[in-house]
PDB file of C-alpha atoms in Angstrom:
ATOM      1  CA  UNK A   1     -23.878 -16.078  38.105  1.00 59.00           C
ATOM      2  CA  UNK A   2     -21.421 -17.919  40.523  1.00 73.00           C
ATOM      3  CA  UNK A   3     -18.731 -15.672  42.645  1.00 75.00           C
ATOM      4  CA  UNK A   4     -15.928 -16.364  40.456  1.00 67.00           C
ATOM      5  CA  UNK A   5     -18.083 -15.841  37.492  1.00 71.00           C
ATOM      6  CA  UNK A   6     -18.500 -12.463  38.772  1.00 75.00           C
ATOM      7  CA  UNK A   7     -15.258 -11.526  39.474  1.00 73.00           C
ATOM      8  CA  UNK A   8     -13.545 -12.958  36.428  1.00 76.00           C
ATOM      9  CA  UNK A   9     -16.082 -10.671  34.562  1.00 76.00           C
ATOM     10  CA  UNK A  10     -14.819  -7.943  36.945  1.00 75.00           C
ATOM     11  CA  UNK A  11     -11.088  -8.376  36.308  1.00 74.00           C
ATOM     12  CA  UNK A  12     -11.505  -8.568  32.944  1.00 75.00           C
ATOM     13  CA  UNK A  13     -13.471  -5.420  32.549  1.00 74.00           C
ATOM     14  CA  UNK A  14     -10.860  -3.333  34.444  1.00 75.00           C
ATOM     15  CA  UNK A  15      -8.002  -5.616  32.477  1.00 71.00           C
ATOM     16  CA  UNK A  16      -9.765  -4.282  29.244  1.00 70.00           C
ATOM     17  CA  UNK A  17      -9.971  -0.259  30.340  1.00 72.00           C
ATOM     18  CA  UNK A  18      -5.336  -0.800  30.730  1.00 76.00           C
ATOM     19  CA  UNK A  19      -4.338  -2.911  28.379  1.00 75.00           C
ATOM     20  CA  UNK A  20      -4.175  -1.648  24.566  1.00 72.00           C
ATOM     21  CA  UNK A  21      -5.480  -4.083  22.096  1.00 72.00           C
ATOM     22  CA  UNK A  22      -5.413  -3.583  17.994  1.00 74.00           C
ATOM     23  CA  UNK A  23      -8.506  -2.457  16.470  1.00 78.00           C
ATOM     24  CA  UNK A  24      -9.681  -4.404  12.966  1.00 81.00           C
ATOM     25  CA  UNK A  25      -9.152  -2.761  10.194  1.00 82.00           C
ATOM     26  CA  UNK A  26     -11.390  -3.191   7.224  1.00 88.00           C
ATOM     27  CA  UNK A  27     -10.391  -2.914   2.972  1.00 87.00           C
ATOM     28  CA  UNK A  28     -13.487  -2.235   1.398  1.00 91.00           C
ATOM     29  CA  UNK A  29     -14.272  -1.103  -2.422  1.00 92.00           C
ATOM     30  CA  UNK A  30     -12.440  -0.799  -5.211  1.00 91.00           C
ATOM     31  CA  UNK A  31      -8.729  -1.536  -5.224  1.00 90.00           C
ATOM     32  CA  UNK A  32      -8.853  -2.440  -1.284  1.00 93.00           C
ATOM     33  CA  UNK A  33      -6.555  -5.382  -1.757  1.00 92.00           C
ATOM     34  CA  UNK A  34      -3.672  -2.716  -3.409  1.00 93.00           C
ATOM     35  CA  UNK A  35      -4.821  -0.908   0.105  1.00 93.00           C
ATOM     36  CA  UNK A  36      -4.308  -3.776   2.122  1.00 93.00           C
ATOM     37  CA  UNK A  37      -0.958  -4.469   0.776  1.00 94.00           C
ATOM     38  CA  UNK A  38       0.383  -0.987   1.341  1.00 94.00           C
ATOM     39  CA  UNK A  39      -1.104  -1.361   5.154  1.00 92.00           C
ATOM     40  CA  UNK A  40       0.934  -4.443   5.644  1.00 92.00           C
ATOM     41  CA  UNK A  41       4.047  -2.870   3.664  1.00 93.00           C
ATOM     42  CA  UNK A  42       3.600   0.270   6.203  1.00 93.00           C
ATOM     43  CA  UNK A  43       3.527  -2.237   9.272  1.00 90.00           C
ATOM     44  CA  UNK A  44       7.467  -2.799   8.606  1.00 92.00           C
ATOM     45  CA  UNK A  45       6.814  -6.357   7.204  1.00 92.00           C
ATOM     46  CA  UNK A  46       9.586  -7.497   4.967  1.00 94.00           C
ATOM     47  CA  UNK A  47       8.675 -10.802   3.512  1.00 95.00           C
ATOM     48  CA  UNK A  48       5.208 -11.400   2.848  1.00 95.00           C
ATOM     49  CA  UNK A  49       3.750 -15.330   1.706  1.00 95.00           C
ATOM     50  CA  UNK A  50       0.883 -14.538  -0.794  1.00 94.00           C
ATOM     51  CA  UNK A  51      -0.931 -17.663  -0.773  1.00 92.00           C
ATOM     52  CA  UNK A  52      -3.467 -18.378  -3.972  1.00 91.00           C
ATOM     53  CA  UNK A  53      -4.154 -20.384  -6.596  1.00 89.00           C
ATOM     54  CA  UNK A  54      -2.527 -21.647  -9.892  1.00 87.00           C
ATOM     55  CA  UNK A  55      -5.681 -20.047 -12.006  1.00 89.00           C
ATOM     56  CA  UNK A  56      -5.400 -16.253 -10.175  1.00 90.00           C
ATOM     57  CA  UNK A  57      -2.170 -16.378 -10.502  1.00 91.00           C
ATOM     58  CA  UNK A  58      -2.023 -17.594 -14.403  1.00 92.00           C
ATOM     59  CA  UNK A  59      -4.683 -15.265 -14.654  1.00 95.00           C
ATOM     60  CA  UNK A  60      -2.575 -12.445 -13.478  1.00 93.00           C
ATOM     61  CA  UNK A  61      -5.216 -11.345 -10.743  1.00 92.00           C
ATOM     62  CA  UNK A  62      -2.429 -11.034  -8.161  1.00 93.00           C
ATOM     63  CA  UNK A  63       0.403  -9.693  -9.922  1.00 95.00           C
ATOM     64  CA  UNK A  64      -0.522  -5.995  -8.800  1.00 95.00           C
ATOM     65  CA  UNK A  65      -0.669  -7.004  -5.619  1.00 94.00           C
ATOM     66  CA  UNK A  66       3.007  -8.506  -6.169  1.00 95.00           C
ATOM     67  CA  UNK A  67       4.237  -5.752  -7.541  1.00 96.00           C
ATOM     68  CA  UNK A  68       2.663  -3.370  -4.699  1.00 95.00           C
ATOM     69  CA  UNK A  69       4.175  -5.263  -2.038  1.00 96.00           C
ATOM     70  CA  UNK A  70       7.893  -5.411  -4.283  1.00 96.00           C
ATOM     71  CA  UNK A  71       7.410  -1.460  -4.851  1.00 95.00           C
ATOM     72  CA  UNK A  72       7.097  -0.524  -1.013  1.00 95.00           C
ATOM     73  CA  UNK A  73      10.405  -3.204  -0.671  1.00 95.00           C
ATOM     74  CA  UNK A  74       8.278  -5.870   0.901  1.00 96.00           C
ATOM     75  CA  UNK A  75       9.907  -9.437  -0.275  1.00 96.00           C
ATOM     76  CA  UNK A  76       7.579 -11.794  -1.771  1.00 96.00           C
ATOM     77  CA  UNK A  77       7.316 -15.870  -1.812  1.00 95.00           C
ATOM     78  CA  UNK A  78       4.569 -16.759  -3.734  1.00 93.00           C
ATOM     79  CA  UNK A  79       2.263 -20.269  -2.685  1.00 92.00           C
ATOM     80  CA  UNK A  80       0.006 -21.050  -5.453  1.00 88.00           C
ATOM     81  CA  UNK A  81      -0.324 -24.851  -5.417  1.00 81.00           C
ATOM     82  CA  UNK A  82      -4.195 -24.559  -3.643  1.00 83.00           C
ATOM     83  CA  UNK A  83      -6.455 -27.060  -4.519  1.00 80.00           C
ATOM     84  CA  UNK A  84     -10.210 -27.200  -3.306  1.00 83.00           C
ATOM     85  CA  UNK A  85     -10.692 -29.207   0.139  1.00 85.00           C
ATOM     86  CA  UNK A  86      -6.714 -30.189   0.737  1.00 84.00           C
ATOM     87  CA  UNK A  87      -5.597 -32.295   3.029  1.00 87.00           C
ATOM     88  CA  UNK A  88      -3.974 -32.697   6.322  1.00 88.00           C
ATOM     89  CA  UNK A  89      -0.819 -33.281   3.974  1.00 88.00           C
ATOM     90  CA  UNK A  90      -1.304 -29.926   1.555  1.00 86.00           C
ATOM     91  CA  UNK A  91      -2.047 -27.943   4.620  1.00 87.00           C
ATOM     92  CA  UNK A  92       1.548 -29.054   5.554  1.00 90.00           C
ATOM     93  CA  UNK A  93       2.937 -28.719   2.475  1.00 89.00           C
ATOM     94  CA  UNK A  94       1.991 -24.508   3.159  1.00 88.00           C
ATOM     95  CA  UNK A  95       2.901 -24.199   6.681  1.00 90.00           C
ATOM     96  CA  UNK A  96       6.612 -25.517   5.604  1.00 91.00           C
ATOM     97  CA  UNK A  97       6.784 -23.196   3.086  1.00 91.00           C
ATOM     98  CA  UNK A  98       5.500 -20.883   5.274  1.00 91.00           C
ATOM     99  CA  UNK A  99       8.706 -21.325   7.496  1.00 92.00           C
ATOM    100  CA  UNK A 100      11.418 -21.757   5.270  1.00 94.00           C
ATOM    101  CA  UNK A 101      10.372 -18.314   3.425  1.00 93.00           C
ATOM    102  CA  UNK A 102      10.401 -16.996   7.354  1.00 93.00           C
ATOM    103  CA  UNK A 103       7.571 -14.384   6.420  1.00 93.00           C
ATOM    104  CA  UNK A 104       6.435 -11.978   8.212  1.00 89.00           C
ATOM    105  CA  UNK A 105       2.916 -11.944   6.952  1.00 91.00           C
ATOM    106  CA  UNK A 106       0.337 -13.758   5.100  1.00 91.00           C
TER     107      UNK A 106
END
């Protein structure tokens, strides 16, 4: 390995053992969407984007995960215009909702 291979390696080992960095969490099982939502409700988020689509959310498959978020006083704006494969354009369409809502999480 070249010199400043070697000591880019270096700095970033020592750079790692100082600074802090977030460790993953992971929802698994039953009910570990409800779990994720209280995690982000617990981070001090206060407007959360739920992004889906029409048939979940006709379907009702996100609604306790609406009301979870509503119950720990977490606003929610709701995005559930995804189609298979959008485009350029849809993906726009989301990230401007995205910032007009002003969320805090997605």
């Amino acid at each position: 390995m070249p010199l400043f291979g070697r000591v880019r390696v270096g700095v970033m080992g020592q750079a790692m053992k100082v600074l802090s960095f977030p460790k993953p969490i992971s929802f698994i099982g039953a009910d570990s969407a409800l779990s994720l939502c209280r995690e982000i409700a617990a981070t001090g988020a206060e407007r959360v984007l739920v992004i889906t689509d029409s048939a979940l959310f006709k379907l009702g498959v996100v609604n306790p995960l609406i009301e979870t978020l509503k119950e720990a006083g977490v606003e929610v704006e709701l995005f559930s215009d995804i189609e298979p494969d959008p485009d350029y354009e849809f993906i726009l369409k989301g990230v401007a909702q995205l910032k007009a809502c002003k969320a805090d999480a997605v």
